[in-house]
PDB file of C-alpha atoms in Angstrom:
ATOM      1  CA  MET A   7      92.224 116.168  61.473  1.00 62.00           C
ATOM      2  CA  SER A   8      91.143 114.166  64.482  1.00 83.00           C
ATOM      3  CA  GLU A   9      87.314 113.726  64.503  1.00 91.00           C
ATOM      4  CA  ILE A  10      85.852 114.588  68.486  1.00 94.00           C
ATOM      5  CA  VAL A  11      83.259 112.681  69.555  1.00 97.00           C
ATOM      6  CA  LYS A  12      81.244 114.053  72.278  1.00 98.00           C
ATOM      7  CA  LEU A  13      80.846 110.750  74.966  1.00 98.00           C
ATOM      8  CA  THR A  14      77.126 110.593  76.078  1.00 97.00           C
ATOM      9  CA  LYS A  15      76.027 107.724  77.849  1.00 96.00           C
ATOM     10  CA  SER A  16      72.718 107.311  75.725  1.00 98.00           C
ATOM     11  CA  GLU A  17      75.253 107.003  72.936  1.00 98.00           C
ATOM     12  CA  PHE A  18      77.642 104.607  74.772  1.00 98.00           C
ATOM     13  CA  ALA A  19      78.012 101.386  72.916  1.00 98.00           C
ATOM     14  CA  ALA A  20      78.159 102.981  69.707  1.00 98.00           C
ATOM     15  CA  HIS A  21      80.518 104.871  70.958  1.00 99.00           C
ATOM     16  CA  VAL A  22      82.593 101.648  72.321  1.00 99.00           C
ATOM     17  CA  ALA A  23      82.168 100.118  68.932  1.00 99.00           C
ATOM     18  CA  LEU A  24      82.737 103.623  67.061  1.00 98.00           C
ATOM     19  CA  ALA A  25      86.706 103.260  69.295  1.00 98.00           C
ATOM     20  CA  ALA A  26      87.061  99.263  68.391  1.00 99.00           C
ATOM     21  CA  LYS A  27      87.012 100.067  64.585  1.00 98.00           C
ATOM     22  CA  ALA A  28      89.643 102.460  64.426  1.00 97.00           C
ATOM     23  CA  ILE A  29      92.027 100.533  67.262  1.00 98.00           C
ATOM     24  CA  ARG A  30      91.544  96.957  65.032  1.00 98.00           C
ATOM     25  CA  ASP A  31      92.039  98.973  61.926  1.00 96.00           C
ATOM     26  CA  GLY A  32      95.916 100.050  63.142  1.00 95.00           C
ATOM     27  CA  TYR A  33      94.911 104.017  65.103  1.00 95.00           C
ATOM     28  CA  VAL A  34      95.483 105.285  67.943  1.00 96.00           C
ATOM     29  CA  ILE A  35      92.729 107.070  70.082  1.00 97.00           C
ATOM     30  CA  VAL A  36      92.387 109.340  72.786  1.00 97.00           C
ATOM     31  CA  VAL A  37      89.866 108.673  75.531  1.00 98.00           C
ATOM     32  CA  PRO A  38      89.258 109.610  79.215  1.00 99.00           C
ATOM     33  CA  LEU A  39      91.027 107.987  81.928  1.00 99.00           C
ATOM     34  CA  GLU A  40      89.816 108.787  86.075  1.00 98.00           C
ATOM     35  CA  HIS A  41      92.375 111.942  85.831  1.00 98.00           C
ATOM     36  CA  SER A  42      93.555 112.638  82.629  1.00 98.00           C
ATOM     37  CA  TYR A  43      93.151 111.949  78.718  1.00 98.00           C
ATOM     38  CA  VAL A  44      95.789 109.270  77.225  1.00 98.00           C
ATOM     39  CA  TYR A  45      96.761 107.561  74.194  1.00 98.00           C
ATOM     40  CA  LEU A  46      94.879 104.223  73.599  1.00 98.00           C
ATOM     41  CA  CYS A  47      96.289 101.367  70.538  1.00 98.00           C
ATOM     42  CA  ASP A  48      96.317  98.051  69.901  1.00 98.00           C
ATOM     43  CA  ALA A  49      98.978  96.723  72.056  1.00 98.00           C
ATOM     44  CA  PHE A  50      99.825  93.511  70.090  1.00 97.00           C
ATOM     45  CA  SER A  51     100.617  96.412  66.492  1.00 97.00           C
ATOM     46  CA  HIS A  52     103.687  97.427  66.516  1.00 96.00           C
ATOM     47  CA  ASP A  53     102.661  99.523  63.579  1.00 96.00           C
ATOM     48  CA  ALA A  54     100.298 101.563  65.979  1.00 97.00           C
ATOM     49  CA  VAL A  55     102.501 101.114  69.262  1.00 97.00           C
ATOM     50  CA  ARG A  56     105.645 102.995  67.683  1.00 96.00           C
ATOM     51  CA  THR A  57     103.617 105.331  66.166  1.00 95.00           C
ATOM     52  CA  MET A  58     102.111 106.545  69.433  1.00 96.00           C
ATOM     53  CA  HIS A  59     105.691 106.861  70.958  1.00 96.00           C
ATOM     54  CA  VAL A  60     106.549 108.532  68.077  1.00 94.00           C
ATOM     55  CA  MET A  61     103.492 111.048  68.400  1.00 93.00           C
ATOM     56  CA  ARG A  62     104.767 111.911  71.559  1.00 94.00           C
ATOM     57  CA  GLY A  63     108.668 111.726  71.429  1.00 94.00           C
ATOM     58  CA  ASP A  64     109.581 109.331  72.992  1.00 96.00           C
ATOM     59  CA  ALA A  65     113.198 108.142  73.942  1.00 94.00           C
ATOM     60  CA  LEU A  66     113.895 104.725  72.143  1.00 92.00           C
ATOM     61  CA  GLY A  67     113.589 101.928  74.800  1.00 95.00           C
ATOM     62  CA  VAL A  68     110.224 103.360  76.823  1.00 95.00           C
ATOM     63  CA  ALA A  69     107.231 100.796  76.729  1.00 97.00           C
ATOM     64  CA  ALA A  70     103.862 101.755  77.135  1.00 98.00           C
ATOM     65  CA  GLN A  71     101.500 101.130  79.905  1.00 98.00           C
ATOM     66  CA  VAL A  72      98.935  98.121  78.895  1.00 99.00           C
ATOM     67  CA  LEU A  73      95.190  98.598  80.094  1.00 99.00           C
ATOM     68  CA  ILE A  74      93.247  95.531  80.398  1.00 99.00           C
ATOM     69  CA  SER A  75      89.199  94.827  81.153  1.00 98.00           C
ATOM     70  CA  ASP A  76      89.590  92.485  84.098  1.00 97.00           C
ATOM     71  CA  ALA A  77      91.933  91.032  86.738  1.00 96.00           C
ATOM     72  CA  ALA A  78      91.245  87.157  85.081  1.00 94.00           C
ATOM     73  CA  ARG A  79      93.270  88.584  81.617  1.00 95.00           C
ATOM     74  CA  ALA A  80      96.158  89.510  83.716  1.00 95.00           C
ATOM     75  CA  VAL A  81      97.247  85.357  84.284  1.00 90.00           C
ATOM     76  CA  GLY A  82      97.721  85.156  80.333  1.00 92.00           C
ATOM     77  CA  ILE A  83      99.592  88.219  79.887  1.00 96.00           C
ATOM     78  CA  ILE A  84     101.639  88.059  82.979  1.00 96.00           C
ATOM     79  CA  ARG A  85     104.096  84.999  84.253  1.00 93.00           C
ATOM     80  CA  ASP A  86     104.672  85.591  88.330  1.00 88.00           C
ATOM     81  CA  SER A  87     101.537  86.562  89.704  1.00 90.00           C
ATOM     82  CA  SER A  88     101.295  85.333  93.002  1.00 92.00           C
ATOM     83  CA  ALA A  89      98.589  85.403  95.679  1.00 94.00           C
ATOM     84  CA  ASP A  90      99.410  88.198  96.980  1.00 96.00           C
ATOM     85  CA  LEU A  91      99.519  90.075  93.761  1.00 96.00           C
ATOM     86  CA  GLN A  92      95.686  88.532  93.298  1.00 96.00           C
ATOM     87  CA  LYS A  93      94.890  89.893  96.332  1.00 97.00           C
ATOM     88  CA  LEU A  94      95.998  93.914  95.336  1.00 97.00           C
ATOM     89  CA  THR A  95      93.769  93.572  92.215  1.00 97.00           C
ATOM     90  CA  ALA A  96      91.447  91.778  93.137  1.00 97.00           C
ATOM     91  CA  ALA A  97      90.953  94.428  96.140  1.00 98.00           C
ATOM     92  CA  PHE A  98      92.034  97.646  94.171  1.00 98.00           C
ATOM     93  CA  TRP A  99      91.279  96.844  90.084  1.00 99.00           C
ATOM     94  CA  PRO A 100      89.249  98.706  88.284  1.00 99.00           C
ATOM     95  CA  GLY A 101      91.111 101.558  90.241  1.00 98.00           C
ATOM     96  CA  LEU A 102      94.253 102.840  90.403  1.00 99.00           C
ATOM     97  CA  LEU A 103      96.769 100.555  90.979  1.00 99.00           C
ATOM     98  CA  SER A 104      99.595  99.468  88.202  1.00 99.00           C
ATOM     99  CA  ILE A 105     101.214  96.065  88.607  1.00 98.00           C
ATOM    100  CA  THR A 106     104.781  96.095  87.165  1.00 98.00           C
ATOM    101  CA  ALA A 107     105.961  92.295  86.127  1.00 97.00           C
ATOM    102  CA  LYS A 108     107.100  90.417  84.024  1.00 96.00           C
ATOM    103  CA  PRO A 109     105.532  89.254  80.800  1.00 96.00           C
ATOM    104  CA  GLN A 110     104.544  85.770  79.279  1.00 95.00           C
ATOM    105  CA  LEU A 111     107.367  85.149  76.863  1.00 92.00           C
ATOM    106  CA  ALA A 112     104.755  83.897  74.001  1.00 92.00           C
ATOM    107  CA  LEU A 113     103.112  87.181  73.819  1.00 94.00           C
ATOM    108  CA  ASN A 114     103.783  88.720  70.182  1.00 91.00           C
ATOM    109  CA  TRP A 115     104.110  92.436  71.503  1.00 94.00           C
ATOM    110  CA  ASP A 116     106.532  95.305  71.234  1.00 96.00           C
ATOM    111  CA  LEU A 117     105.694  98.052  73.606  1.00 97.00           C
ATOM    112  CA  GLY A 118     108.349  99.976  72.907  1.00 96.00           C
ATOM    113  CA  ASP A 119     111.143  98.839  74.352  1.00 95.00           C
ATOM    114  CA  ASP A 120     111.624  96.394  71.819  1.00 92.00           C
ATOM    115  CA  ARG A 121     111.058  93.305  74.406  1.00 89.00           C
ATOM    116  CA  ASN A 122     114.393  94.408  76.111  1.00 90.00           C
ATOM    117  CA  LEU A 123     113.054  95.877  79.775  1.00 91.00           C
ATOM    118  CA  ASP A 124     111.087  91.775  80.584  1.00 93.00           C
ATOM    119  CA  ARG A 125     108.464  94.346  81.961  1.00 96.00           C
ATOM    120  CA  ILE A 126     105.798  95.605  81.507  1.00 97.00           C
ATOM    121  CA  ASN A 127     103.233  97.883  83.427  1.00 98.00           C
ATOM    122  CA  LEU A 128      99.727  96.641  84.059  1.00 98.00           C
ATOM    123  CA  ARG A 129      96.389  98.155  84.789  1.00 98.00           C
ATOM    124  CA  VAL A 130      92.658  97.859  84.988  1.00 99.00           C
ATOM    125  CA  PRO A 131      91.561 101.215  84.586  1.00 99.00           C
ATOM    126  CA  ALA A 132      88.050 102.169  86.464  1.00 98.00           C
ATOM    127  CA  ALA A 133      87.216 105.117  84.018  1.00 98.00           C
ATOM    128  CA  GLU A 134      84.382 103.543  82.380  1.00 98.00           C
ATOM    129  CA  PHE A 135      84.820 103.693  78.768  1.00 99.00           C
ATOM    130  CA  ALA A 136      88.108 102.712  78.406  1.00 99.00           C
ATOM    131  CA  ARG A 137      88.032  99.523  80.330  1.00 99.00           C
ATOM    132  CA  ALA A 138      84.331  98.939  77.793  1.00 99.00           C
ATOM    133  CA  VAL A 139      86.990  99.142  74.601  1.00 99.00           C
ATOM    134  CA  THR A 140      89.774  97.331  76.508  1.00 98.00           C
ATOM    135  CA  ALA A 141      87.011  94.769  76.695  1.00 98.00           C
ATOM    136  CA  GLU A 142      85.852  94.673  73.284  1.00 98.00           C
ATOM    137  CA  VAL A 143      89.273  94.531  71.859  1.00 98.00           C
ATOM    138  CA  GLY A 144      92.248  93.112  74.150  1.00 98.00           C
ATOM    139  CA  PRO A 145      94.614  94.744  76.051  1.00 98.00           C
ATOM    140  CA  LEU A 146      95.952  98.023  74.887  1.00 99.00           C
ATOM    141  CA  ALA A 147      98.814 100.042  74.741  1.00 99.00           C
ATOM    142  CA  THR A 148      98.680 103.358  76.252  1.00 99.00           C
ATOM    143  CA  ALA A 149     100.284 106.596  77.108  1.00 98.00           C
ATOM    144  CA  SER A 150      99.753 110.282  78.262  1.00 97.00           C
ATOM    145  CA  ALA A 151      98.287 111.980  75.432  1.00 96.00           C
ATOM    146  CA  THR A 152     101.134 115.044  76.139  1.00 94.00           C
ATOM    147  CA  LEU A 153     104.614 115.358  74.657  1.00 92.00           C
ATOM    148  CA  ALA A 154     107.056 113.163  77.099  1.00 94.00           C
ATOM    149  CA  GLY A 155     108.004 114.456  80.151  1.00 93.00           C
ATOM    150  CA  GLN A 156     105.319 116.948  79.704  1.00 94.00           C
ATOM    151  CA  PRO A 157     102.479 117.064  82.262  1.00 94.00           C
ATOM    152  CA  ALA A 158      99.107 115.396  82.069  1.00 95.00           C
ATOM    153  CA  ILE A 159      96.587 116.769  80.828  1.00 96.00           C
ATOM    154  CA  ASN A 160      92.562 116.780  81.608  1.00 97.00           C
ATOM    155  CA  SER A 161      91.190 118.234  78.236  1.00 97.00           C
ATOM    156  CA  ILE A 162      91.032 118.067  75.235  1.00 95.00           C
ATOM    157  CA  ASP A 163      91.927 121.550  74.703  1.00 93.00           C
ATOM    158  CA  ASP A 164      94.983 120.730  75.489  1.00 93.00           C
ATOM    159  CA  ILE A 165      96.053 117.695  73.466  1.00 88.00           C
ATOM    160  CA  SER A 166      98.449 120.064  70.993  1.00 73.00           C
ATOM    161  CA  ILE A 167      99.799 117.277  68.397  1.00 66.00           C
ATOM    162  CA  ASP A 168      99.724 116.489  64.759  1.00 60.00           C
ATOM    163  CA  GLY A 169      96.074 114.586  64.359  1.00 59.00           C
ATOM    164  CA  THR A 170      97.818 112.646  61.387  1.00 62.00           C
ATOM    165  CA  HIS A 171      97.934 109.521  62.649  1.00 70.00           C
ATOM    166  CA  LEU A 172      95.046 110.063  65.237  1.00 86.00           C
ATOM    167  CA  ALA A 173      91.891 108.594  64.091  1.00 89.00           C
ATOM    168  CA  LEU A 174      89.574 109.910  67.424  1.00 95.00           C
ATOM    169  CA  ILE A 175      89.362 112.082  70.196  1.00 96.00           C
ATOM    170  CA  PHE A 176      86.923 111.029  72.588  1.00 98.00           C
ATOM    171  CA  ASP A 177      85.711 114.132  74.563  1.00 98.00           C
ATOM    172  CA  GLY A 178      85.043 113.807  77.998  1.00 98.00           C
ATOM    173  CA  GLY A 179      84.262 117.081  79.625  1.00 98.00           C
ATOM    174  CA  LEU A 180      87.178 118.335  81.364  1.00 98.00           C
ATOM    175  CA  LEU A 181      88.345 115.782  83.689  1.00 98.00           C
ATOM    176  CA  THR A 182      89.073 116.228  88.108  1.00 97.00           C
ATOM    177  CA  LYS A 183      92.692 116.012  88.839  1.00 96.00           C
ATOM    178  CA  GLY A 184      93.390 113.586  91.158  1.00 97.00           C
ATOM    179  CA  LEU A 185      96.355 111.519  92.403  1.00 97.00           C
ATOM    180  CA  PRO A 186      98.783 108.859  90.032  1.00 97.00           C
ATOM    181  CA  THR A 187      98.310 105.782  90.417  1.00 98.00           C
ATOM    182  CA  THR A 188      99.873 103.786  93.158  1.00 98.00           C
ATOM    183  CA  ILE A 189     102.271 100.871  91.493  1.00 98.00           C
ATOM    184  CA  VAL A 190     103.335  97.926  92.898  1.00 98.00           C
ATOM    185  CA  GLU A 191     106.170  95.568  91.417  1.00 97.00           C
ATOM    186  CA  THR A 192     107.105  92.048  91.166  1.00 96.00           C
ATOM    187  CA  THR A 193     110.637  91.035  93.075  1.00 93.00           C
ATOM    188  CA  GLU A 194     112.176  87.539  94.073  1.00 90.00           C
ATOM    189  CA  THR A 195     111.887  88.917  97.484  1.00 90.00           C
ATOM    190  CA  GLY A 196     107.659  89.737  97.344  1.00 92.00           C
ATOM    191  CA  LEU A 197     105.654  92.517  96.467  1.00 96.00           C
ATOM    192  CA  LYS A 198     107.226  95.972  96.538  1.00 97.00           C
ATOM    193  CA  VAL A 199     106.028  99.788  95.973  1.00 97.00           C
ATOM    194  CA  GLY A 200     107.677 101.489  93.399  1.00 96.00           C
ATOM    195  CA  ARG A 201     105.316 104.703  93.942  1.00 97.00           C
ATOM    196  CA  ILE A 202     102.744 105.748  96.550  1.00 97.00           C
ATOM    197  CA  GLY A 203      99.885 107.282  94.459  1.00 98.00           C
ATOM    198  CA  ALA A 204      96.032 107.018  95.140  1.00 98.00           C
ATOM    199  CA  ILE A 205      96.384 104.122  97.358  1.00 98.00           C
ATOM    200  CA  SER A 206      98.660 104.436 100.159  1.00 97.00           C
ATOM    201  CA  GLN A 207     100.613 101.606 101.454  1.00 94.00           C
ATOM    202  CA  ALA A 208      98.954 101.440 104.466  1.00 96.00           C
ATOM    203  CA  GLN A 209      95.881 100.344 102.443  1.00 98.00           C
ATOM    204  CA  LEU A 210      97.563  97.849 100.603  1.00 98.00           C
ATOM    205  CA  ALA A 211      99.657  96.330 104.037  1.00 96.00           C
ATOM    206  CA  GLU A 212      96.136  95.972 104.912  1.00 97.00           C
ATOM    207  CA  VAL A 213      95.331  93.599 102.346  1.00 98.00           C
ATOM    208  CA  THR A 214      99.270  91.938 101.964  1.00 97.00           C
ATOM    209  CA  PRO A 215     100.883  93.239 104.995  1.00 96.00           C
ATOM    210  CA  ASP A 216     104.347  91.434 104.051  1.00 92.00           C
ATOM    211  CA  ILE A 217     104.613  94.799 100.813  1.00 94.00           C
ATOM    212  CA  SER A 218     107.302  96.980 101.599  1.00 90.00           C
ATOM    213  CA  LEU A 219     108.567  99.958  99.684  1.00 87.00           C
ATOM    214  CA  ILE A 220     111.585  99.215  97.181  1.00 78.00           C
ATOM    215  CA  GLY A 221     114.910  99.601  98.360  1.00 65.00           C
ATOM    216  CA  ASN A 222     113.600  97.962 101.826  1.00 60.00           C
TER     217      ASN A 222
END
């Protein structure tokens, strides 16, 4: 069975170290983000990423999202950054903005798509614990702590998977439900909005006026 760790401010550093060790040892863990619980594992561990997908029942070819600790780290991960993209990340990271972009070709990882998509989805979370863990370990692969196709969960009581490969569950309590991330995609013709979520198109346009919805 997985160990449940109740997150507390007084033991924050110890809990980060515990999570980091589990991830470095090749395990999948559960942590709270802003509005839901997610799986986390080392983005460069093929076995851990594969385990996470199996636990969720993901179809072949589904790629995990990647969490990083700050916008500066995106430079070494994506190859199609731009001045407008950097303005957006400066304005909305940490936070509920996800960027879909082309990864650097030298990265030795497989997020679940066998590197066929040539696209990754990247974010700096506002959730303090998850951000501290990725600052300690490096880029982390993540996915909702549910079976594929199921709605996100905001309580660890709703985690219903076999804990054999799940080392730790970090309990941040009942999370407030909220809107999903807004997704911005890099394209050859500029930045496009793939999904409107917590950040409106008007808010994006205040930072990058030329941004438009996909299809426009």
